[in-house]
mmCIF file of C-alpha atoms in Angstrom:
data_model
loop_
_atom_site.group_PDB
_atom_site.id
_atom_site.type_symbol
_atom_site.label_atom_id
_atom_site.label_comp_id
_atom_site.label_asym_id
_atom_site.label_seq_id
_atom_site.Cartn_x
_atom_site.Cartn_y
_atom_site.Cartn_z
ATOM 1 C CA UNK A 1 -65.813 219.245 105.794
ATOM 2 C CA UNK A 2 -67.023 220.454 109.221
ATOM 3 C CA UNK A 3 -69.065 223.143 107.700
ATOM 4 C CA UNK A 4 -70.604 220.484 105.797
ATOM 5 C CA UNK A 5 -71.499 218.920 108.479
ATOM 6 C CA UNK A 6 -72.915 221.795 110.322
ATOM 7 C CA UNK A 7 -75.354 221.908 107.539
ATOM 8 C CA UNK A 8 -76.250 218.695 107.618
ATOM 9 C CA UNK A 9 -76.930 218.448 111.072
ATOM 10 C CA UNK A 10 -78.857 221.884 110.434
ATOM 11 C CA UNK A 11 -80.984 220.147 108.350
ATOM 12 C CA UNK A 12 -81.876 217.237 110.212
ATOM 13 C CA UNK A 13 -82.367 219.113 112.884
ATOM 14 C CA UNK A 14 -84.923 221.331 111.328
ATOM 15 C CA UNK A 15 -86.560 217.937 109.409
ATOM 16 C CA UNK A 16 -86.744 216.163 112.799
ATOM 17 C CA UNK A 17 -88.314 219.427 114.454
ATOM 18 C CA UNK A 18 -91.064 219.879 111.683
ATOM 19 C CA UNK A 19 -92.238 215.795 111.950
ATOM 20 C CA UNK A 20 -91.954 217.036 115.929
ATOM 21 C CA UNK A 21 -94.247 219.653 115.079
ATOM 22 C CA UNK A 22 -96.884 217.461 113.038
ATOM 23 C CA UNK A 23 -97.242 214.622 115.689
ATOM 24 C CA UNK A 24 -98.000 217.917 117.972
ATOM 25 C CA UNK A 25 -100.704 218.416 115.951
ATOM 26 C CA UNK A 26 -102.101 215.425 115.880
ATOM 27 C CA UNK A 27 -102.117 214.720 119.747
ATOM 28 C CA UNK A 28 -104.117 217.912 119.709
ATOM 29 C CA UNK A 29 -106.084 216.579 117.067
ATOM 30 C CA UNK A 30 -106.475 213.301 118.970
ATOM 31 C CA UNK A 31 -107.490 215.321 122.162
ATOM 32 C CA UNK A 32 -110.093 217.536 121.064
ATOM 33 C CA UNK A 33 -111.847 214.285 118.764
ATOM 34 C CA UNK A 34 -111.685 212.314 122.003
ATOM 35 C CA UNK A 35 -113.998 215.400 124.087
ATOM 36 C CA UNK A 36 -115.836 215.462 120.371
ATOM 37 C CA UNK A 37 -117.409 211.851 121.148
ATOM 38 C CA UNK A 38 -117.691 211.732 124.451
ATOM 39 C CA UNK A 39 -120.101 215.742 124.577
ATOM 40 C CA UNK A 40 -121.769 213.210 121.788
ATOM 41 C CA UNK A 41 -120.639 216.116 119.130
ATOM 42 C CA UNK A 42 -119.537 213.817 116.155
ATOM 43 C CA UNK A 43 -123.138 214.199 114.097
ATOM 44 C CA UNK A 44 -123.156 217.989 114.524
ATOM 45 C CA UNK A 45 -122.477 218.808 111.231
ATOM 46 C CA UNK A 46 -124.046 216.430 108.646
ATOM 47 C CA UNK A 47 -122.095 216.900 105.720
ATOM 48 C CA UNK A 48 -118.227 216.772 104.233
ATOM 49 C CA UNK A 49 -116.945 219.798 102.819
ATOM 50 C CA UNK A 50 -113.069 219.758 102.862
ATOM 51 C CA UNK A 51 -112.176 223.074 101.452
ATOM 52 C CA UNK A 52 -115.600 225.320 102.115
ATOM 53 C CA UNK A 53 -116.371 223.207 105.618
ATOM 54 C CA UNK A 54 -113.435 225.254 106.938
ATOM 55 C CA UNK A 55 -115.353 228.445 107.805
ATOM 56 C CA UNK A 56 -118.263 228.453 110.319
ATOM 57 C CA UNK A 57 -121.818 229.582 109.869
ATOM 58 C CA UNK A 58 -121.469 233.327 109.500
ATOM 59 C CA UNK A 59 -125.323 234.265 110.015
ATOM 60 C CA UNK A 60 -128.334 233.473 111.847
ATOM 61 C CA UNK A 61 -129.806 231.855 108.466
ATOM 62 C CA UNK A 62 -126.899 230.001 108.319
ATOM 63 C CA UNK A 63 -126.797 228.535 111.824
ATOM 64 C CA UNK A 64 -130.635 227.672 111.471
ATOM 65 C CA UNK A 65 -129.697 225.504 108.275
ATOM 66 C CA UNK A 66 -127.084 223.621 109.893
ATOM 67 C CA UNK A 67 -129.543 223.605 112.673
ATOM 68 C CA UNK A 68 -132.495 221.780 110.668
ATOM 69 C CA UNK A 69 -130.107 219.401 109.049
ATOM 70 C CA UNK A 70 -128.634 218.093 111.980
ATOM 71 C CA UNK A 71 -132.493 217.729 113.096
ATOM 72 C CA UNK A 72 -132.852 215.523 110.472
ATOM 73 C CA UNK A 73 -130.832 212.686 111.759
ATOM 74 C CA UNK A 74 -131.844 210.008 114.685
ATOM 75 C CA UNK A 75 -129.588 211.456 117.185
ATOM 76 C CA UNK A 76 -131.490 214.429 117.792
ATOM 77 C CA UNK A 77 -134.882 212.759 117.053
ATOM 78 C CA UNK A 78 -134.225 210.491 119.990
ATOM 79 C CA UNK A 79 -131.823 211.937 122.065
ATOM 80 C CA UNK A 80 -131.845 215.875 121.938
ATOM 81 C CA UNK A 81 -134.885 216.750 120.687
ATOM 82 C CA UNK A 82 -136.104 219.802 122.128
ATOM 83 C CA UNK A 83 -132.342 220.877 121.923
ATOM 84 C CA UNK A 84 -132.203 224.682 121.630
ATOM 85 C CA UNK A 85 -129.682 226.524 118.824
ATOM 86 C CA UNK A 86 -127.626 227.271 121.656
ATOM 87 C CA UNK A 87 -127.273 224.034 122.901
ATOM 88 C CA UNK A 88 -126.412 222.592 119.162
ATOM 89 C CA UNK A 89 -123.552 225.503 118.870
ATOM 90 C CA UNK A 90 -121.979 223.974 121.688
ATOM 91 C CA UNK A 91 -121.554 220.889 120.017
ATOM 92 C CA UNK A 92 -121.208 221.931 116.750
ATOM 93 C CA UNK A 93 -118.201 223.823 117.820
ATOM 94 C CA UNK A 94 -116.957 220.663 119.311
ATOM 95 C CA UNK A 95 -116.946 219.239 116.025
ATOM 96 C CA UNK A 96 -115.465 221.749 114.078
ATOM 97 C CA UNK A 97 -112.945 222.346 116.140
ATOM 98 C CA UNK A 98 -112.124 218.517 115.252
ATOM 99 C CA UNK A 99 -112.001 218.971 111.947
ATOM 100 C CA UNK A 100 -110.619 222.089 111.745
ATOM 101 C CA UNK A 101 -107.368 220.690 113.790
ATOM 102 C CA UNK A 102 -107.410 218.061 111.209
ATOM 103 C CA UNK A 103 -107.252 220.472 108.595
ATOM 104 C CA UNK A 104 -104.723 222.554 110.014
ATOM 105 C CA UNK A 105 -102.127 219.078 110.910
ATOM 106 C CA UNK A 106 -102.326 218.430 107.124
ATOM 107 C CA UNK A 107 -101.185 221.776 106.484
ATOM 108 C CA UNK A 108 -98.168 221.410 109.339
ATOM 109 C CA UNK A 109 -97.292 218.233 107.724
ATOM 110 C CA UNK A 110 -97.808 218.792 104.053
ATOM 111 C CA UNK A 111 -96.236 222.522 103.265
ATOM 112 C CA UNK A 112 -93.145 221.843 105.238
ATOM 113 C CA UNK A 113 -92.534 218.650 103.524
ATOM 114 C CA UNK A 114 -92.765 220.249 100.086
ATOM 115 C CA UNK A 115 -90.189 222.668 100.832
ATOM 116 C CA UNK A 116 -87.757 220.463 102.417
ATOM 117 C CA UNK A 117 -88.362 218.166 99.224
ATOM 118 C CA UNK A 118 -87.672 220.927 97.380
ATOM 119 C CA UNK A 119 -84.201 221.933 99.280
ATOM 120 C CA UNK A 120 -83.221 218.361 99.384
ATOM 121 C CA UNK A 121 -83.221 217.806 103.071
ATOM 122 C CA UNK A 122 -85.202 214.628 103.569
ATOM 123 C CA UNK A 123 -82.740 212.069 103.853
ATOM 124 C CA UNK A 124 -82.672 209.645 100.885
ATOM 125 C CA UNK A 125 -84.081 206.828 102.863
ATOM 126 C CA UNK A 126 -87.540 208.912 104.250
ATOM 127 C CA UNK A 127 -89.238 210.125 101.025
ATOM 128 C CA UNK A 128 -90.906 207.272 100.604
ATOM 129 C CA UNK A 129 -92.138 206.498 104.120
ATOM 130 C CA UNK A 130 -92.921 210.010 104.703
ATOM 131 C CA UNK A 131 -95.414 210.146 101.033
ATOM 132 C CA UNK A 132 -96.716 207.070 102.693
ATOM 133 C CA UNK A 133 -97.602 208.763 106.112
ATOM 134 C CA UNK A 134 -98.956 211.235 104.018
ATOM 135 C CA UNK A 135 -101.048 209.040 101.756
ATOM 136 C CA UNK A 136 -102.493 207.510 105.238
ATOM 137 C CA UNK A 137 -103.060 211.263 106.855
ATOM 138 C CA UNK A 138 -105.044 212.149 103.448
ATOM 139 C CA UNK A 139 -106.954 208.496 103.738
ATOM 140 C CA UNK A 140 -107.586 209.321 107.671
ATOM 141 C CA UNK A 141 -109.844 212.204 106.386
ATOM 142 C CA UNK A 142 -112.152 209.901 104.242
ATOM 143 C CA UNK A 143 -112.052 207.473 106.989
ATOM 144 C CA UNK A 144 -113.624 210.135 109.550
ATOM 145 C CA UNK A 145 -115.981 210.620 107.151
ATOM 146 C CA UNK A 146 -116.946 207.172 106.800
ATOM 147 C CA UNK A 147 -117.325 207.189 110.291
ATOM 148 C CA UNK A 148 -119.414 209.939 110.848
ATOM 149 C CA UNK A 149 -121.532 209.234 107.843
ATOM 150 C CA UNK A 150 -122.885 205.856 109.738
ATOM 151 C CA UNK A 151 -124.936 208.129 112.059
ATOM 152 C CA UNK A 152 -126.369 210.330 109.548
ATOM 153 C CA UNK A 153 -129.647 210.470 107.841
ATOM 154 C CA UNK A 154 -130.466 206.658 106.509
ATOM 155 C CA UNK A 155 -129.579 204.904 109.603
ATOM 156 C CA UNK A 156 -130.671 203.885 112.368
ATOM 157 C CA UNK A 157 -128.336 205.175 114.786
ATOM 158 C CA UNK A 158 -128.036 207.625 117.210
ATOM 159 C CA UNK A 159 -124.136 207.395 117.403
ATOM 160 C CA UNK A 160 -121.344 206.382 114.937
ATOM 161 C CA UNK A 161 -120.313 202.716 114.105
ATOM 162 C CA UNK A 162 -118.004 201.266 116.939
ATOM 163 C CA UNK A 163 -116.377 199.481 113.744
ATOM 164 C CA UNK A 164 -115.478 202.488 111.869
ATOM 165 C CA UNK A 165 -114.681 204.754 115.604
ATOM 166 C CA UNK A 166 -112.010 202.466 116.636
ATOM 167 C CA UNK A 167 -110.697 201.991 112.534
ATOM 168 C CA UNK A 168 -110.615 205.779 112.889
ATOM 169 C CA UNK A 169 -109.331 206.396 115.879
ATOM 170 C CA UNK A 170 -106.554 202.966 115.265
ATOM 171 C CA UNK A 171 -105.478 204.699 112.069
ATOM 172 C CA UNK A 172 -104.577 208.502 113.663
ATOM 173 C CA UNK A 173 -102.503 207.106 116.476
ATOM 174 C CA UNK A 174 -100.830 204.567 114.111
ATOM 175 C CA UNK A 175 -99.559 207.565 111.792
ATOM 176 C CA UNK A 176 -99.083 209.272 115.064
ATOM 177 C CA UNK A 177 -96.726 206.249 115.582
ATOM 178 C CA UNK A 178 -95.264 206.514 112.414
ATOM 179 C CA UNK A 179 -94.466 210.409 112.537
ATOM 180 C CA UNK A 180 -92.735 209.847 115.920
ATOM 181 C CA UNK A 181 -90.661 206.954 114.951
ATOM 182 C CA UNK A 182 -89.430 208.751 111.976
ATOM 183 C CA UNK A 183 -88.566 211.735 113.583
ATOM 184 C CA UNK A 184 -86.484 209.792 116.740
ATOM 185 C CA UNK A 185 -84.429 208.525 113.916
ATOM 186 C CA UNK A 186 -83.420 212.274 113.315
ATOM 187 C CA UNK A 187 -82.210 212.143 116.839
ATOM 188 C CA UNK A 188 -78.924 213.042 117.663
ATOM 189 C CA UNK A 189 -78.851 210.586 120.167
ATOM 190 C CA UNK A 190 -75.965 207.594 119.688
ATOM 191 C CA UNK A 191 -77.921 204.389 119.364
ATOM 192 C CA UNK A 192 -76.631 201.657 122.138
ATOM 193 C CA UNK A 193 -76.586 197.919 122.297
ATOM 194 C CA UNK A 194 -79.414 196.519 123.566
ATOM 195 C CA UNK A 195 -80.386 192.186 124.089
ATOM 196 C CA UNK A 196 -82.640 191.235 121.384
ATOM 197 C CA UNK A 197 -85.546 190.267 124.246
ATOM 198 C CA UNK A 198 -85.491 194.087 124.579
ATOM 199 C CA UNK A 199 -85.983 195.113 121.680
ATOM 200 C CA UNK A 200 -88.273 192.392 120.999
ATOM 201 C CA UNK A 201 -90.040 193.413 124.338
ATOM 202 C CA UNK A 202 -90.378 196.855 123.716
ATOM 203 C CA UNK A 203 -91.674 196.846 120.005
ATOM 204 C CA UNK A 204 -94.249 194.260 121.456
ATOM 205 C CA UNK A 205 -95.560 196.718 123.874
ATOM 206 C CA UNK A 206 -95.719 199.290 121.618
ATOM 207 C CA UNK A 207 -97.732 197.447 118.979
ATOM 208 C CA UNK A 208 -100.119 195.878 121.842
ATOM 209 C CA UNK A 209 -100.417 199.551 123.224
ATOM 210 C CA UNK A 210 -101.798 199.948 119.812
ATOM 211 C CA UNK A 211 -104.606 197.087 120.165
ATOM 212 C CA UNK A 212 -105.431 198.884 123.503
ATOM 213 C CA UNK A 213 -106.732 201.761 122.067
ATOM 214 C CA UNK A 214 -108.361 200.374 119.436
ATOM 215 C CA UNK A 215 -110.253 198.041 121.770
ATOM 216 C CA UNK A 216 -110.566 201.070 123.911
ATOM 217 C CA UNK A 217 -112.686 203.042 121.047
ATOM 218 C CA UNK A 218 -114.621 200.204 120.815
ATOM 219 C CA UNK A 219 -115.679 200.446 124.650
ATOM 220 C CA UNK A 220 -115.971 203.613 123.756
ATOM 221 C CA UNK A 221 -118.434 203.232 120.839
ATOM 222 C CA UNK A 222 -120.837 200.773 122.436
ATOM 223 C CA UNK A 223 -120.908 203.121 125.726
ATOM 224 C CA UNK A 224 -119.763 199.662 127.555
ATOM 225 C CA UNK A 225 -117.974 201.481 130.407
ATOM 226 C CA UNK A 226 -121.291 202.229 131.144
ATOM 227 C CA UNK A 227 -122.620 198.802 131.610
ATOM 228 C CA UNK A 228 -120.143 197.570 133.701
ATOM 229 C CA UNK A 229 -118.707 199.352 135.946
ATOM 230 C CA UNK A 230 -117.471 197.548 138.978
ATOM 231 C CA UNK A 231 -114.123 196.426 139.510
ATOM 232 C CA UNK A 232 -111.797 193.766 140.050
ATOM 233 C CA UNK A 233 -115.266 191.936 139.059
ATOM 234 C CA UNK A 234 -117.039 192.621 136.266
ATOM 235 C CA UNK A 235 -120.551 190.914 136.056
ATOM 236 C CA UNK A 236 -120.282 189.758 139.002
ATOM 237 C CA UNK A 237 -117.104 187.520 138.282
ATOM 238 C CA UNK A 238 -113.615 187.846 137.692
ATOM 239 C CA UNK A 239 -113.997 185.879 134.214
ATOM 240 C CA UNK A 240 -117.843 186.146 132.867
ATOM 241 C CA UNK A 241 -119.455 183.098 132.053
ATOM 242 C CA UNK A 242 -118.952 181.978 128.673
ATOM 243 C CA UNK A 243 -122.463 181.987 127.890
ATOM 244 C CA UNK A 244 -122.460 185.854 128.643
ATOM 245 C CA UNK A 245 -119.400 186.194 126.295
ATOM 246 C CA UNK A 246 -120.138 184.289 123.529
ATOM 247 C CA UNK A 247 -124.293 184.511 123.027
ATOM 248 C CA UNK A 248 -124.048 186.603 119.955
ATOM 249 C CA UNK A 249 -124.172 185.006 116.418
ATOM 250 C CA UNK A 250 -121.726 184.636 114.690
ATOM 251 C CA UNK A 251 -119.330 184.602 117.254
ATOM 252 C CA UNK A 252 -116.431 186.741 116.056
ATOM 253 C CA UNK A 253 -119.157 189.542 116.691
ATOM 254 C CA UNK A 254 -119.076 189.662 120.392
ATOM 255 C CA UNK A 255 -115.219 190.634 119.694
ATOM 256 C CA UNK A 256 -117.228 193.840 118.203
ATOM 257 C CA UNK A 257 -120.973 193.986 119.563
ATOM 258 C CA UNK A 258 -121.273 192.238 122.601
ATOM 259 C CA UNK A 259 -120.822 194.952 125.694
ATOM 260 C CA UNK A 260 -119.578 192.099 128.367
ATOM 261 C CA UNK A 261 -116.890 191.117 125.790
ATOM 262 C CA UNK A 262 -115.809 194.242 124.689
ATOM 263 C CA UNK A 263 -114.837 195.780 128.368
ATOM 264 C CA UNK A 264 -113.488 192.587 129.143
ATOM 265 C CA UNK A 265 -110.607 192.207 126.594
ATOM 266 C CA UNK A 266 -110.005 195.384 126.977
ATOM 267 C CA UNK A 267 -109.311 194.836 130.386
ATOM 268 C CA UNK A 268 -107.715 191.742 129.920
ATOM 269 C CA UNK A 269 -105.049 192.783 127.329
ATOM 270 C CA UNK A 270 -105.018 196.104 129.926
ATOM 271 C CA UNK A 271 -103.540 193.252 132.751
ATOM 272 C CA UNK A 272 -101.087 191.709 130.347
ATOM 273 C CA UNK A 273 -99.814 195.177 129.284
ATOM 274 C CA UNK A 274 -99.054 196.232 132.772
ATOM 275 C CA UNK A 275 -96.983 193.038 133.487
ATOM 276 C CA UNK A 276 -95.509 193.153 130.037
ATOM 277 C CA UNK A 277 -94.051 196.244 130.834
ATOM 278 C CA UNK A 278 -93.460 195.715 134.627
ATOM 279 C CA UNK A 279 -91.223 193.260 133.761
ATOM 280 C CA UNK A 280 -89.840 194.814 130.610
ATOM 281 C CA UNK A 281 -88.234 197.564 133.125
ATOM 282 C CA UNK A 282 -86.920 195.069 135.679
ATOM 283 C CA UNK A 283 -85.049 192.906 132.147
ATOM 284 C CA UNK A 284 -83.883 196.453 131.531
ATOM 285 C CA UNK A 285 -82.526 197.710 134.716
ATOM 286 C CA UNK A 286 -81.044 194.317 135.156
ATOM 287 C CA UNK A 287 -79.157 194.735 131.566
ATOM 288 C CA UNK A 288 -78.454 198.076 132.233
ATOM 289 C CA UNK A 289 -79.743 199.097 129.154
ATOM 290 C CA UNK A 290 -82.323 202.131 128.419
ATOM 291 C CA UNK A 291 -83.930 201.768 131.818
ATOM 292 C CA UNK A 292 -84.942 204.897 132.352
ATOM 293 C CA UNK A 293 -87.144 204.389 129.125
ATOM 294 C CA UNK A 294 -88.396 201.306 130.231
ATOM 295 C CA UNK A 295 -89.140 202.611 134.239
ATOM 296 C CA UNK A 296 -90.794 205.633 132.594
ATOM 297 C CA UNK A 297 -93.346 203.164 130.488
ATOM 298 C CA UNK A 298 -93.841 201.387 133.520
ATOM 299 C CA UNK A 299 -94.532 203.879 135.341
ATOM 300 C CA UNK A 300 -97.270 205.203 132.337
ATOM 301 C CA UNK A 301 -98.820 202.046 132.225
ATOM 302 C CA UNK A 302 -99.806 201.768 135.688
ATOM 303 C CA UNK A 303 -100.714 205.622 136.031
ATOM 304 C CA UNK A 304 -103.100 203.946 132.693
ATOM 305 C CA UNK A 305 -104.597 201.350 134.584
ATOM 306 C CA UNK A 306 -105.298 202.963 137.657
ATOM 307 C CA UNK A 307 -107.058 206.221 135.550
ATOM 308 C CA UNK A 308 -108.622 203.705 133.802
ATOM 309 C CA UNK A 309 -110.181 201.933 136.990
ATOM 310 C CA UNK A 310 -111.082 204.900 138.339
ATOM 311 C CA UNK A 311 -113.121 206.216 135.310
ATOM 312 C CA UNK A 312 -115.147 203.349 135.315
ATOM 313 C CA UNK A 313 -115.940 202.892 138.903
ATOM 314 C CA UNK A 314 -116.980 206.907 138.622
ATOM 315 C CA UNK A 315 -119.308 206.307 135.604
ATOM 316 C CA UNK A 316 -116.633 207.612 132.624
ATOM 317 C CA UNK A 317 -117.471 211.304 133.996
ATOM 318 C CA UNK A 318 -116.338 213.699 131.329
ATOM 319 C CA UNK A 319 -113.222 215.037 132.692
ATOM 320 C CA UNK A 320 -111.656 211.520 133.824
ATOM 321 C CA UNK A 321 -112.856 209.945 130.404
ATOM 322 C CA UNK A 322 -111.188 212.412 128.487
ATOM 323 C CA UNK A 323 -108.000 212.583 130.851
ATOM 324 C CA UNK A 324 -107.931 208.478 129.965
ATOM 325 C CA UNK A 325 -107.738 209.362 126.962
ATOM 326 C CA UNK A 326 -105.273 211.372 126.885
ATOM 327 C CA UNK A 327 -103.048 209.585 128.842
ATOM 328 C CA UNK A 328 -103.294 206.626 126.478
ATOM 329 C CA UNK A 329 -101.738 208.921 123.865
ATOM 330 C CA UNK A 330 -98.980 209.876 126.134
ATOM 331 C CA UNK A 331 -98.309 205.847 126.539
ATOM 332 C CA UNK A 332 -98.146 205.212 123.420
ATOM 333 C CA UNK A 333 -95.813 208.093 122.855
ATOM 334 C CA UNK A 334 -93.570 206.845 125.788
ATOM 335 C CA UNK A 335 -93.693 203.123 124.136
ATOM 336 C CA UNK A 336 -92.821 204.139 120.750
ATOM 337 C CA UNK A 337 -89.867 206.295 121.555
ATOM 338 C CA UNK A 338 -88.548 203.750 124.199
ATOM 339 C CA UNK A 339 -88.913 200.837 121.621
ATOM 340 C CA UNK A 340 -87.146 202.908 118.454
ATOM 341 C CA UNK A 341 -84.457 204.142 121.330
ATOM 342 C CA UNK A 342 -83.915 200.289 121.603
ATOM 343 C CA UNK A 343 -84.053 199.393 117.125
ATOM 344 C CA UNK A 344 -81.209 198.742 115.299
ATOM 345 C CA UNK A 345 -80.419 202.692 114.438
ATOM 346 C CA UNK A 346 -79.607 202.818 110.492
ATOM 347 C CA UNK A 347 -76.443 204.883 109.480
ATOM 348 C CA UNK A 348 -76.333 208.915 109.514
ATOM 349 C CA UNK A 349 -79.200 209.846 106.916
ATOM 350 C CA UNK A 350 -77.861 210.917 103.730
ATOM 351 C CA UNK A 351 -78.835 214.097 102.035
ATOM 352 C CA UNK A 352 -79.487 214.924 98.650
ATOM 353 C CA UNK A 353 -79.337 218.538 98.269
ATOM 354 C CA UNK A 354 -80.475 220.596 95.810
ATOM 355 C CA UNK A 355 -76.993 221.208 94.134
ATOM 356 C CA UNK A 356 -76.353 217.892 94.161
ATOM 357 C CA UNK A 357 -79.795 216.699 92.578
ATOM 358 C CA UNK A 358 -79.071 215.136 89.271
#
């Protein structure tokens, strides 16, 4: 019996490592797509080869065709024309590199959970959710296509849709999401009681973390930290005048179009998320329950916020845009382990191992 048990915790400890692994991945992923868009990379190469887009131009011919074809397309017509070869390797290496981590996270996540399929160590109650995160990781790749493809030849643009950037962008950090949650179930940590306002507290913060960044690519897409960059005001107010918010028609587009709007939900929901989680830790500390988590969040979030002010009074300079970024990841990582830390925690996973397949 406790050999049996060995194994088992054997197994989920290598399962839980492996999803550990993959969510590596995609931070990385995450990370290098974030300094892709803002070097202005994304359009570098023009076209979607999954399988043969893996290896680089070998040959001056070769880099002279992807060259001309990225020529073809507005952004270089109106904003880097002139650009020397050298100059587009830079950014074509930029966007490689994206895809190319891409490439390589499927791999992490997809070979590993064959064999472990295979051996019967993915607890009975996973397979499912885990093909699902899958599905969505496969999906993710058409999406960034999508995305890309709204800049290309045919349009009008010299960037990619906001739309489709913060779909994108929303999707990868919601699987990221996913892979983390799963894996903390694997955790050999006891679960604790918790007050339901806790739980309930932390999931919300999580899920609005979630919104953030999403709204966030959209600042991103429409260049709006750009626009406005003062703070506390912005537009010379704390709350714009509603005739600067709402001019676009119809109006559910300035959620989407209109630069004023855009920076100032984000900032908005960026306020209520800092005093969501502010007092989040004090409900925790005062329970006594997972405060650590919660301080730690708190702690995030306003390291967040004050990056995030920062950034924009300094003009989103490359190295403090990118290090926003980032940091958002690492909140959301912090949120979604604190608020599965504080979830009803199912009972031990149940293997199905090979020799006991029917």
């Amino acid at each position: 019996m406790a050999e049996n048990a060995a194994n088992m915790d054997f197994r989920l400890r290598a399962v839980r490592l492996w999803l550990l692994a993959a969510a590596a991945m995609i931070f990385l992923t995450l990370v290098v797509g974030g300094a892709t868009r803002l070097t202005e990379s994304g359009l570098s190469i023009t076209e979607w080869k999954p399988v043969t887009g893996v290896l680089p131009p070998s040959s001056d011919a070769a880099w002279q065709d992807e060259f001309r074809k990225y020529q073809a397309i507005p952004q270089y017509r109106e904003l880097n024309r002139g650009m020397s070869l050298e100059q587009f390797k830079t950014i074509y290496w930029w966007e490689w590199s994206h895809r190319f981590f891409a490439r390589m996270t499927g791999a992490v996540f997809l070979l590993p959970f064959l064999f472990f399929l295979w051996r019967g160590w993915i607890p009975a109650g996973m397979r499912a959710r885990l093909w699902v995160i899958f599905g969505a990781g496969a999906a993710l790749g058409a999406v960034g296509w999508w995305m890309v493809s709204s800049g290309l030849a045919g349009s009008d643009r010299v960037s990619v849709s906001q739309y489709r950037l913060g779909f994108h962008l929303t999707l990868a950090c919601a699987i990221y999401a996913a892979i983390l949650w799963t894996a903390q179930r694997l955790s050999p940590t006891p679960p604790g009681e918790a007050p339901g306002r806790l739980r309930l507290g932390a999931l919300a913060i999580a899920l609005l973390t979630l919104v953030q960044i999403y709204l966030g690519a959209l600042v991103a897409g429409l260049d709006a930290g750009l626009v406005y960059n003062t703070w506390p005001l912005i537009d010379g107010a704390l709350i714009p005048d509603a005739a600067r918010l709402w001019f676009v028609q119809p109006a559910w587009r300035n959620l989407f179009e209109n630069t004023l709007t855009v920076q100032f939900d984000h900032r908005m929901l960026a306020y209520a998320l800092w005093l969501l989680a502010v007092f989040h830790a004090v409900d925790a500390v005062r329970a006594q329950r997972a405060a650590n988590g919660a301080l730690l969040l708190a702690v995030a979030m306003t390291l967040q916020a004050a990056l995030g002010i920062v950034t924009l009074l300094h003009l989103a300079p490359l190295a403090l845009a990118l290090a926003h970024q980032m940091l958002a990841i690492v909140v959301l990582t912090v949120a979604v382990v604190h608020a599965q830390r504080l979830s009803r925690r199912a009972a031990r996973p149940v293997l199905l191992t090979a020799e006991s397949r029917p």
